[in-house]
Short mmCIF file of C-alpha atoms in Angstrom, two decimals:
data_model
loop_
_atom_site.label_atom_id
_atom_site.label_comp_id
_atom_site.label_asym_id
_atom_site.label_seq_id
_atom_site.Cartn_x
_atom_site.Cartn_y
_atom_site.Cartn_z
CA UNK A 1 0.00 0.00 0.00
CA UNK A 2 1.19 3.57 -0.74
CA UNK A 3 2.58 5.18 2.28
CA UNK A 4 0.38 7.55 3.61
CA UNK A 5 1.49 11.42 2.35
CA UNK A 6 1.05 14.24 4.78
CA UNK A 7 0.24 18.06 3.65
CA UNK A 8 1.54 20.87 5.59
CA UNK A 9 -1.45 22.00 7.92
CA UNK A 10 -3.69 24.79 6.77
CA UNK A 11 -3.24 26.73 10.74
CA UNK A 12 -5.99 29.66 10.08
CA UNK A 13 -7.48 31.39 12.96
CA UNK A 14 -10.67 33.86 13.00
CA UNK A 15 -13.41 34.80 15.56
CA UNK A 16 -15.63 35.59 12.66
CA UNK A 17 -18.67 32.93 11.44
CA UNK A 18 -18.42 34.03 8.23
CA UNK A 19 -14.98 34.18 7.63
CA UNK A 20 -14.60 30.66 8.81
CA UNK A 21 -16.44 29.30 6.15
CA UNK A 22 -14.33 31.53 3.62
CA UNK A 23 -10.50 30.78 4.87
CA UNK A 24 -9.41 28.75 2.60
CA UNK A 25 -11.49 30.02 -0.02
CA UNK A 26 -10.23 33.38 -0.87
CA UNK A 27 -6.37 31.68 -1.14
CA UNK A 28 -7.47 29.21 -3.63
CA UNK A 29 -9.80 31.16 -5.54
CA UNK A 30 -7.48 31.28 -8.38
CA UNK A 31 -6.80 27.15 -8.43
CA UNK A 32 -10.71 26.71 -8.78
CA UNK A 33 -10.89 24.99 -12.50
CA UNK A 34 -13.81 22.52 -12.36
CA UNK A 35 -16.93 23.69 -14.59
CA UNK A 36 -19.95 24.65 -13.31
CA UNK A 37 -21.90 20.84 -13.62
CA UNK A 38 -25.43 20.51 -12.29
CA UNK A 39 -26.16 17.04 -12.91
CA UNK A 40 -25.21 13.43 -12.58
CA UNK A 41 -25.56 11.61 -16.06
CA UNK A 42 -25.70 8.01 -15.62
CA UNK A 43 -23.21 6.53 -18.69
CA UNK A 44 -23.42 3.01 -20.61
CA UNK A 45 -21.17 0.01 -18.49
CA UNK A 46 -18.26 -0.80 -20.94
CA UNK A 47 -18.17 -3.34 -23.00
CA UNK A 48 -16.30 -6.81 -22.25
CA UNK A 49 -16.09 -7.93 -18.46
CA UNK A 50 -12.16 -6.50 -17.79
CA UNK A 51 -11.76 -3.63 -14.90
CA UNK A 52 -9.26 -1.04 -15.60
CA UNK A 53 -5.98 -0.39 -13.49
CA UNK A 54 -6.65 3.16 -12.00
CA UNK A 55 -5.49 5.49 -9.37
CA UNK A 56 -7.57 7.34 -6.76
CA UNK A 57 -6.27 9.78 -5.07
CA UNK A 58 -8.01 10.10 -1.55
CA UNK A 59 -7.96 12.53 0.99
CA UNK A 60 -7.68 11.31 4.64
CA UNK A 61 -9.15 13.74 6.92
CA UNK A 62 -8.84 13.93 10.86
CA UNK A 63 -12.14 11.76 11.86
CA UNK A 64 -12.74 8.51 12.58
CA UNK A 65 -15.76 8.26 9.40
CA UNK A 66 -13.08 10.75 7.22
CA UNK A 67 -10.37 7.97 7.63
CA UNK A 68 -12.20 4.54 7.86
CA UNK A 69 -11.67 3.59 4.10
CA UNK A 70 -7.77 3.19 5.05
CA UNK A 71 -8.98 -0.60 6.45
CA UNK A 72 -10.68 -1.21 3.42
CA UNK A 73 -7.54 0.01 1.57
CA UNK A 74 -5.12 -1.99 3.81
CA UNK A 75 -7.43 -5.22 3.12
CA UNK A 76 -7.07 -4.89 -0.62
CA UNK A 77 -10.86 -4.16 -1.15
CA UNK A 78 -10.28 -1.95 -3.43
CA UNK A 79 -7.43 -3.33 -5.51
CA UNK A 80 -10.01 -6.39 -6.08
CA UNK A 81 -11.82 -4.00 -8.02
CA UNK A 82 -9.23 -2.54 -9.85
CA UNK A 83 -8.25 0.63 -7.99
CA UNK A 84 -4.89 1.49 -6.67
CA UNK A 85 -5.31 4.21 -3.55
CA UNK A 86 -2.78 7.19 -3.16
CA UNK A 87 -3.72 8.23 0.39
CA UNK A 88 -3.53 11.96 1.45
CA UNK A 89 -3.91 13.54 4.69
CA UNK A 90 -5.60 16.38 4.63
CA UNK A 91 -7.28 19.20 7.22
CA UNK A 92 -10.81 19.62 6.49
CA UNK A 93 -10.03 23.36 4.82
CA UNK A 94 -7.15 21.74 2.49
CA UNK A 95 -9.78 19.18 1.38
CA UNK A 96 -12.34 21.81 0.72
CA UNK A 97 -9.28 23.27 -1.65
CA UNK A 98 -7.97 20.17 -2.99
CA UNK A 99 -10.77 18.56 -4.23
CA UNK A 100 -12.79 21.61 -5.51
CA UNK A 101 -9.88 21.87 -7.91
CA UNK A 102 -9.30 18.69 -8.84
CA UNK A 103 -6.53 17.78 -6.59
CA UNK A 104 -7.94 14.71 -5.18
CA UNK A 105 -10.49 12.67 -6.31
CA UNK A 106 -12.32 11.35 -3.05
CA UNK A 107 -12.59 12.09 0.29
CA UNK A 108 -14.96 11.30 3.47
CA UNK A 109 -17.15 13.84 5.66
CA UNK A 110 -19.73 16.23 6.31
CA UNK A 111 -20.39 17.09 2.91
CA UNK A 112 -22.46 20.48 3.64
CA UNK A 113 -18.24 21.85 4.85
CA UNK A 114 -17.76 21.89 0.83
CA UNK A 115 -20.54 23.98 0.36
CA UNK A 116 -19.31 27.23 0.77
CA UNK A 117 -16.81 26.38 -2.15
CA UNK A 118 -19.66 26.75 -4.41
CA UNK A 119 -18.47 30.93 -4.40
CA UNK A 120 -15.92 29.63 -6.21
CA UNK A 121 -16.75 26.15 -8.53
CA UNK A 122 -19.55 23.70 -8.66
CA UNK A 123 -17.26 21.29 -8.24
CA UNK A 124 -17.79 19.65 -5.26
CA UNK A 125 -20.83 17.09 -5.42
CA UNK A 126 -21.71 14.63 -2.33
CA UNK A 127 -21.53 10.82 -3.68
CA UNK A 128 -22.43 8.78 -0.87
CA UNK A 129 -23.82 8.45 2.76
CA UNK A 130 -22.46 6.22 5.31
CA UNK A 131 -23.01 7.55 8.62
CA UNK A 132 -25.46 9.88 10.69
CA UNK A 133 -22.99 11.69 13.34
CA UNK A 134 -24.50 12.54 16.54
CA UNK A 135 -20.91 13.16 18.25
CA UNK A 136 -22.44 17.11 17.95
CA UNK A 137 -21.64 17.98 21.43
CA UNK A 138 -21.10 21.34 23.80
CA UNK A 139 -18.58 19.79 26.57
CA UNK A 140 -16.93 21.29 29.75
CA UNK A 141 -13.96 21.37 31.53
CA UNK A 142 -14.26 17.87 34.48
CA UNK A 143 -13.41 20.92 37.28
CA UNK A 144 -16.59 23.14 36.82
CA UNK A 145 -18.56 20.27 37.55
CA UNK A 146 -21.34 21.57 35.71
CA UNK A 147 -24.67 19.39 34.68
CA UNK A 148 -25.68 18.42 31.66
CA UNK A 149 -29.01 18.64 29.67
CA UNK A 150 -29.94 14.90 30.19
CA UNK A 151 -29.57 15.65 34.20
CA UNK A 152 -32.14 18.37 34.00
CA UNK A 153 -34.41 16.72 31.75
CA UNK A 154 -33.88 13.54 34.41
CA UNK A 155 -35.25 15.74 36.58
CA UNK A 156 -38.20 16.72 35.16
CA UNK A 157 -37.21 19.82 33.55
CA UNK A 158 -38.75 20.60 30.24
CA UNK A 159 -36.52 20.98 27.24
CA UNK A 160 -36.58 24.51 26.86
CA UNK A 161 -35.61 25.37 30.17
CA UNK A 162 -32.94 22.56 30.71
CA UNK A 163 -31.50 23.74 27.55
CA UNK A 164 -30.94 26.99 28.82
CA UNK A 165 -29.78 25.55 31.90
CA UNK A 166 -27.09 23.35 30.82
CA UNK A 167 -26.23 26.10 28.33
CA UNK A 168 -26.18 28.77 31.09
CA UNK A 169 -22.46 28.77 32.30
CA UNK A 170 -21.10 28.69 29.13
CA UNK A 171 -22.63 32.64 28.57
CA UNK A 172 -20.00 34.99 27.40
CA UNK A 173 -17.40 32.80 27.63
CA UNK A 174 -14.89 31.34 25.30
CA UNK A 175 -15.80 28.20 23.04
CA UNK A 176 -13.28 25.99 21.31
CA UNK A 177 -14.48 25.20 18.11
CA UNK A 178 -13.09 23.88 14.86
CA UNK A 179 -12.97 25.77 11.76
CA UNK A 180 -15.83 24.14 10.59
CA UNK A 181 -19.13 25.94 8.43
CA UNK A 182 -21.22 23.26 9.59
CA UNK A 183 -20.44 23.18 13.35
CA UNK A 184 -21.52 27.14 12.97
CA UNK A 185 -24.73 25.69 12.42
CA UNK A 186 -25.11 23.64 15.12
CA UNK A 187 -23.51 26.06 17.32
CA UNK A 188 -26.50 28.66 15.93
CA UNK A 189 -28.62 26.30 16.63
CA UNK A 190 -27.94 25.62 20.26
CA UNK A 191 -27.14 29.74 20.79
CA UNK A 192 -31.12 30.03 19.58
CA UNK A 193 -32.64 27.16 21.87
CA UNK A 194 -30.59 28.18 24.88
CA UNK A 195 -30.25 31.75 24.25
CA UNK A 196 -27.08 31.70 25.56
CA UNK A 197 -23.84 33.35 23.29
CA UNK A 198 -20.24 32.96 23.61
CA UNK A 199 -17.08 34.06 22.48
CA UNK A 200 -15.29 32.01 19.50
CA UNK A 201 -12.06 30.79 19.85
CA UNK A 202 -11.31 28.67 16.55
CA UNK A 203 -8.61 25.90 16.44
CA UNK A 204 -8.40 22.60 14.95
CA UNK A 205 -9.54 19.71 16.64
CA UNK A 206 -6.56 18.08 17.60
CA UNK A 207 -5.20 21.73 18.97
CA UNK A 208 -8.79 21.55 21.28
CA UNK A 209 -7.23 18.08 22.74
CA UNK A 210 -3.86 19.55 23.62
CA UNK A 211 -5.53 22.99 24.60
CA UNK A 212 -7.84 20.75 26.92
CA UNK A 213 -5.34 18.69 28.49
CA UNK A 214 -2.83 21.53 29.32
CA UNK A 215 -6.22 23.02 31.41
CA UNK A 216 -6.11 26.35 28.84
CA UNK A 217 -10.08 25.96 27.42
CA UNK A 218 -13.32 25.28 29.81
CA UNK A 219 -15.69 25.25 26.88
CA UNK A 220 -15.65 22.78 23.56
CA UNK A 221 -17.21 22.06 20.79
CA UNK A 222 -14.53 19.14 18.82
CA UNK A 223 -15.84 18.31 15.27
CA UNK A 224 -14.36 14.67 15.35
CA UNK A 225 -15.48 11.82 17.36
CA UNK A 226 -12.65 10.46 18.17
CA UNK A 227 -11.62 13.93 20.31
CA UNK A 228 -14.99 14.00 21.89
CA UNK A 229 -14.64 10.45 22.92
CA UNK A 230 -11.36 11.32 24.50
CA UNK A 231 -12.79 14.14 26.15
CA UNK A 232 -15.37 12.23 27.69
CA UNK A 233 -13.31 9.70 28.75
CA UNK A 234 -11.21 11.77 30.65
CA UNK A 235 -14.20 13.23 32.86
CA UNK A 236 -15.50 16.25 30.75
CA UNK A 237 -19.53 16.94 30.71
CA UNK A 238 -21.75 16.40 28.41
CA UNK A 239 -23.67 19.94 28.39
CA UNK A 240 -25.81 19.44 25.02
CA UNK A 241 -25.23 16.91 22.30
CA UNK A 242 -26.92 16.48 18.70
CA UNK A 243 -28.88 13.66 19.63
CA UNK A 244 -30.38 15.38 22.34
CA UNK A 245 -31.78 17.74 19.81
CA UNK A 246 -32.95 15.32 17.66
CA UNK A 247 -34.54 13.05 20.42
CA UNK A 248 -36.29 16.43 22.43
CA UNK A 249 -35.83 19.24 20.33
CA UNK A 250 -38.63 20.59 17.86
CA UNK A 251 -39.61 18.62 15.18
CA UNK A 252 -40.96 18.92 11.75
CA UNK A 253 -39.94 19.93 8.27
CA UNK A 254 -39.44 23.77 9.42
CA UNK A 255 -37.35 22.35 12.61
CA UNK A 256 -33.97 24.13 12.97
CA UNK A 257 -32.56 21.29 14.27
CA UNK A 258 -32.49 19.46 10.89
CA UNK A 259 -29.72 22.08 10.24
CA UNK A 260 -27.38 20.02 12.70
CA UNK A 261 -28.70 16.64 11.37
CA UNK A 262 -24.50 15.43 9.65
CA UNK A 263 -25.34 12.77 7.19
CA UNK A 264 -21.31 11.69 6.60
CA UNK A 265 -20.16 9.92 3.27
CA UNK A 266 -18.25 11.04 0.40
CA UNK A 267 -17.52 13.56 -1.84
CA UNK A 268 -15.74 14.05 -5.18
CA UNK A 269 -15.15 16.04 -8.35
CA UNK A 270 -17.51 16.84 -10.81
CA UNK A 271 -14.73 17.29 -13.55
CA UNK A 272 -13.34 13.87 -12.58
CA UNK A 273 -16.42 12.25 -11.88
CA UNK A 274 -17.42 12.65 -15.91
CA UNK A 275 -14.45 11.36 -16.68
CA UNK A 276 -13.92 8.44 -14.05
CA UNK A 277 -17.86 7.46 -13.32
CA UNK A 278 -17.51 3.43 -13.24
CA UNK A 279 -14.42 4.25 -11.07
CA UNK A 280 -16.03 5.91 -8.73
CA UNK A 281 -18.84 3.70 -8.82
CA UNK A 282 -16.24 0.67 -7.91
CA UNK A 283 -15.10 3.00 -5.71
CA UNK A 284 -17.94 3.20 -3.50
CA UNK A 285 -18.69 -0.33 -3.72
CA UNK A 286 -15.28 -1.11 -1.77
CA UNK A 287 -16.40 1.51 0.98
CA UNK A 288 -19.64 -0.14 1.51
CA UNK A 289 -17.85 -3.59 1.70
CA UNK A 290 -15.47 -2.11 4.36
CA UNK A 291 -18.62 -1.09 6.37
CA UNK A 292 -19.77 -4.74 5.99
CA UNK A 293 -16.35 -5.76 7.54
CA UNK A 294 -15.91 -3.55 10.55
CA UNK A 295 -19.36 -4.03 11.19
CA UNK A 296 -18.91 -8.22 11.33
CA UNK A 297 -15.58 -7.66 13.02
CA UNK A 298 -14.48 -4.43 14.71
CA UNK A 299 -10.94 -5.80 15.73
CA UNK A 300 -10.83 -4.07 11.96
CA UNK A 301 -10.34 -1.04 13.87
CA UNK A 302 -6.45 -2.05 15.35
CA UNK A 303 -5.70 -1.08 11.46
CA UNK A 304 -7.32 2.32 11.68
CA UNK A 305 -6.49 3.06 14.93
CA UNK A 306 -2.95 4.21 15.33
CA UNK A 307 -3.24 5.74 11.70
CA UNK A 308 -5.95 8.26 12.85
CA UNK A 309 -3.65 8.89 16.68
CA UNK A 310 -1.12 9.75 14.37
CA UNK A 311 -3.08 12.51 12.24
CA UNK A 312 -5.75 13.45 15.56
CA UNK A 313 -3.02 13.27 18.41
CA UNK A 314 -5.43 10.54 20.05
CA UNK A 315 -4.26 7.93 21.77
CA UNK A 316 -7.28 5.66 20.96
CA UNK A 317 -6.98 1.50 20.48
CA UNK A 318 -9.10 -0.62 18.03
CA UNK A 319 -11.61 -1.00 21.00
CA UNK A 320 -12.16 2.60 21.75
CA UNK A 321 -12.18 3.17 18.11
CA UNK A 322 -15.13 0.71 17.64
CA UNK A 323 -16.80 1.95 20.93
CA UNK A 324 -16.91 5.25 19.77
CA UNK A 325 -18.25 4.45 16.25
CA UNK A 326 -20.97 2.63 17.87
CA UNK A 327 -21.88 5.38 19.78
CA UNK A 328 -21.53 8.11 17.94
CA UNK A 329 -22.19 7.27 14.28
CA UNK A 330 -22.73 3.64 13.30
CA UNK A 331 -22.33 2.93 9.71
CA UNK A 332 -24.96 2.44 7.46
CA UNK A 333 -24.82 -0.41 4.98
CA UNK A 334 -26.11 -0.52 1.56
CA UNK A 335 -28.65 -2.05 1.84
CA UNK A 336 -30.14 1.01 4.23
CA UNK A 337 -29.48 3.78 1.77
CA UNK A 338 -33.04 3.59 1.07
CA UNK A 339 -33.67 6.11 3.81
CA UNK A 340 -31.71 8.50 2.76
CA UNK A 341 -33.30 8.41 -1.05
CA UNK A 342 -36.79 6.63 -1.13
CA UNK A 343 -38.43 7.32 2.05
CA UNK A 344 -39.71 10.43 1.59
CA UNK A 345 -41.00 10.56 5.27
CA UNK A 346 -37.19 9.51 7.42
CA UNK A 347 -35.81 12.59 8.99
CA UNK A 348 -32.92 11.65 6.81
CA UNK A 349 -34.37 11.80 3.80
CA UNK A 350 -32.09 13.81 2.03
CA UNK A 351 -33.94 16.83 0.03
CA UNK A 352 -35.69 18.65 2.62
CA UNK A 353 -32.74 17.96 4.47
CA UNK A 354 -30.02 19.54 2.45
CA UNK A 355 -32.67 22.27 1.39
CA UNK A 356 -32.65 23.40 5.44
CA UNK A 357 -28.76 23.31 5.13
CA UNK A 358 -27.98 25.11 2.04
CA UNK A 359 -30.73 27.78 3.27
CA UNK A 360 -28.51 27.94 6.44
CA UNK A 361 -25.51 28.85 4.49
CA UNK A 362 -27.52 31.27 1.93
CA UNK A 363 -28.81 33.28 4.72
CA UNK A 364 -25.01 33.26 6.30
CA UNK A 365 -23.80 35.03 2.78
CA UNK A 366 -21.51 32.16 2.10
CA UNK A 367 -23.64 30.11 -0.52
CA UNK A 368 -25.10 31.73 -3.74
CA UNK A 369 -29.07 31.21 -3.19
CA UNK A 370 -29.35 29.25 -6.52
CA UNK A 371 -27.69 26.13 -5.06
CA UNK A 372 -30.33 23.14 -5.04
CA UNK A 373 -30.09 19.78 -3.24
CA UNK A 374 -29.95 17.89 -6.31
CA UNK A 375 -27.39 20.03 -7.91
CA UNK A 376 -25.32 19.22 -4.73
CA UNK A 377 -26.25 15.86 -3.87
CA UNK A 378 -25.24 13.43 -6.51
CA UNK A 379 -25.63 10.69 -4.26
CA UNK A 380 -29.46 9.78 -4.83
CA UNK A 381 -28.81 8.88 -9.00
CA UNK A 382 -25.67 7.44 -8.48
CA UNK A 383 -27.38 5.03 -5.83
CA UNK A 384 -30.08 4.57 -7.91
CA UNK A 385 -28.13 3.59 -10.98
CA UNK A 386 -26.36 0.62 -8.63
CA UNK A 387 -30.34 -0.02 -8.02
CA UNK A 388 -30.77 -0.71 -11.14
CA UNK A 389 -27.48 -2.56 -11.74
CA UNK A 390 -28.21 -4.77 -8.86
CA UNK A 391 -31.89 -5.75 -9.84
CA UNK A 392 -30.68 -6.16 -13.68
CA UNK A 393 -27.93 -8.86 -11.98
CA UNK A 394 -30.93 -10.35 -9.85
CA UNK A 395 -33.02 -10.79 -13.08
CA UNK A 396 -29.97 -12.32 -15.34
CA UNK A 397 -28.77 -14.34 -12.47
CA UNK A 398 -32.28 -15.82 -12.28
CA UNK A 399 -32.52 -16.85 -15.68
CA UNK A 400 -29.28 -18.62 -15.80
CA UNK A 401 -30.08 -20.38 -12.56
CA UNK A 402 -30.46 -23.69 -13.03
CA UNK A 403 -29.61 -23.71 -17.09
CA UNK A 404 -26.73 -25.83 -18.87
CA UNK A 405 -23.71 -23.47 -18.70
CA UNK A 406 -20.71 -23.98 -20.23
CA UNK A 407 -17.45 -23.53 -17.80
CA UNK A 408 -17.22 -20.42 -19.17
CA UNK A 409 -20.57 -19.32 -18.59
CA UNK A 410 -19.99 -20.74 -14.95
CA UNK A 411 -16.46 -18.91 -14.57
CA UNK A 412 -18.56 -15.68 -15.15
CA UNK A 413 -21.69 -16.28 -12.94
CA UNK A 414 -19.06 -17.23 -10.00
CA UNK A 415 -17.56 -14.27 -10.83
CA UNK A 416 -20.67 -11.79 -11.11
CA UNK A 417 -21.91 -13.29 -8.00
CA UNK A 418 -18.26 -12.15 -6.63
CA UNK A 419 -18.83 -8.78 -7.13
CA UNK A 420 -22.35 -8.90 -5.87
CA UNK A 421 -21.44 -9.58 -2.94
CA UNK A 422 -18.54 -7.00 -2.98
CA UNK A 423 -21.85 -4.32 -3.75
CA UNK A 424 -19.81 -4.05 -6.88
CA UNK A 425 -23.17 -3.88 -9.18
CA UNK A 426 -21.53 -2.64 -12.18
CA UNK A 427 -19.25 -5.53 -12.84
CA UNK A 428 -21.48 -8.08 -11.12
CA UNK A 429 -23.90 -7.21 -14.19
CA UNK A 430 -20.90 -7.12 -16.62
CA UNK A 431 -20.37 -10.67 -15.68
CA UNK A 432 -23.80 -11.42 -15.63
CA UNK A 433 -24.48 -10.28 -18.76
CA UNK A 434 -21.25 -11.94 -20.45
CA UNK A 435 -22.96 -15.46 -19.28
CA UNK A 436 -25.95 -14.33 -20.51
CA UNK A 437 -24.76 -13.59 -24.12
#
């Protein structure tokens, strides 16, 4: 496997909401060469049943979703379909740059973060959703000994008012907080329910783990779950979290906590996506089978583990890794996707969704107000076209079930049902088809 690469960190500091979102922005304004593409145009699978050699180039960002694919990767899931990985790591503003001009292919987040790069390019498209992150959390300092919402509300105490009472103490004070647009939204969020404000004081996650442990912050808000874990685990207090919003908080289409809701997967190029779309549909097919893996066996995790110490400054095993993606954002297989694309009444369905989001950032000034969810999200026809790959397999499958095949024809079903069960639909029907023919 290619050794992992490391970029020279992107240190930018600001107290201001809006110019978070824009840091790395203005500096790469000139580097931003992708087209302007709206729309995801499914293409023809090629012809013959061979899978091209490629490289993907894929950003490795500081989380414990943004990094995950490095098991897959280390397992050779996705050399078995034909994809050699160059492995970057990259802050969450150097991704934004890099990938909005074509500098990497792939990488793994909170797509809504890339959003504010659409200033700049409609580059930037959101291919995939793995995980629903509800590490979202407003944490202090083990010495205040101050009580969290879940206390109150144990209590008795209605949300409104245990909201602003967990929230209280934090009023006028200084918040550590990642350079994050999306955490500004969640941070809005709780500033509105609480009506408690506070003082900024912007640093990348891993600096919010050293800053914590040398005593200098009482207030954070990490992005990564991995940091928040740690935190946690060394006696700090849950004050709010995300899925106390979601469980108590108002509800409905017009709720402001759908805002918060982080739907993690991938995200890619538009440019390289028209140019690479089987790849990246192989692509994707090797991150669901990782999910498949760590899920049946999470001693997966000893491989991630001291990869993402390494980039985070945690000192997290295998265990705690798999501990804290159980707790905190659970991967979602495949087969599950449905309710982010079909069912039109999940929370997580993603066009309202991503509608409340992008309005978020419109009304911030850091999103043109002509952005759409389906301009942005690519994920929903890109699923759908595996859909339909996967039930075209099912159907030619079925018809050569139980038929006199040559060994040929039975080399090429063994294989199609291979890549099936890799969720690598393109070549499973490529396979399938071959025997068919």
């Amino acid at each position: 496997m290619d050794e992992i690469k490391t970029v020279a960190n992107c240190h930018k500091r600001t107290t201001s909401v809006l110019s978070v979102a824009a840091l790395c922005l203005a500096a790469s304004a000139v580097a931003a060469i992708a087209q302007d593409t709206h729309t995801y145009e499914p293409l023809a699978p090629e012809a013959g049943t061979d899978i091209p050699q490629v490289e993907v180039r894929m950003g490795v960002l500081p989380y414990a979703d943004g990094s995950f694919p490095i098991i897959g990767d280390e397992m050779g899931f996705f050399e078995d379909v034909g994809i050699d990985i160059a492995r970057t790591t990259v802050t969450e503003q150097q991704a934004h740059t890099l990938l909005m001009r074509g500098d990497l292919d792939v990488t793994h987040g909170y797509a809504p973060n890339f959003l504010p790069t659409y200033q700049n390019s409609r580059a930037v498209k959101a291919v995939m959703f793995h995980d629903v992150i509800t590490a979202g959390c407003m944490l202090a300092a083990p010495h205040l000994n101050l009580t969290g919402i879940k206390d109150y509300m144990g209590r008795g105490m209605a949300f409104d008012q245990a909201i602003a009472e967990a929230m209280a103490p934090v009023q006028g004070n200084q918040l550590a907080s990642t350079p994050v647009p999306n955490e500004r939204l969640f941070e809005q969020t709780i500033s509105d329910l609480s009506g408690v404000t506070w003082v900024p004081q912007i640093m990348e996650d891993s600096n919010i783990l050293v800053a914590a442990r040398a005593g200098q912050i009482e207030f954070a808000h990490p992005s990564g779950a991995p940091v928040v874990y740690s935190l946690l685990q060394e006696g700090w207090t849950r004050l709010v979290c995300l899925d106390d919003l979601i469980e108590h908080g108002p509800s409905g289409p017009d709720s402001p906590v759908l805002r918060s809701i982080s739907l993690v997967g991938a995200e890619s190029n538009a440019d390289w996506i028209g140019e690479n779309q089987h790849t990246l549909l192989r692509y994707l097919s090797a991150v669901w089978r990782t999910v498949d893996a760590v899920t049946q066996d999470p001693s997966l995790y000893d491989i991630q583990a001291p990869i993402l110490n390494s980039i985070t400054g945690t000192d997290l095993t295998g265990e705690d890794l798999a501990n804290t993606v159980e707790l905190f954002h659970p991967y979602i297989p495949y087969e599950e996707n449905g309710q982010f694309y079909n069912d039109q009444d999940s929370l997580l369905y993603y066009k309202p969704l991503y509608e409340q989001i992008i309005g978020g950032f419109v009304e911030n000034g850091v999103v043109p107000d002509d952005v759409s969810a389906d301009e942005f999200v690519w994920g929903h026809d890109i699923w759908m076209q595996l859909e339909e790959y996967r039930m075209q397999t099912d159907e030619l499958l079925a018809a050569l079930d139980g038929t006199d095949l040559s060994a040929e024809q039975g080399s090429l079903v063994d294989e199609a049902k291979k890549h099936y069960g890799w969720h690598n639909y393109l070549d499973a029907y490529r396979f399938a088809r071959a025997a068919s023919e």
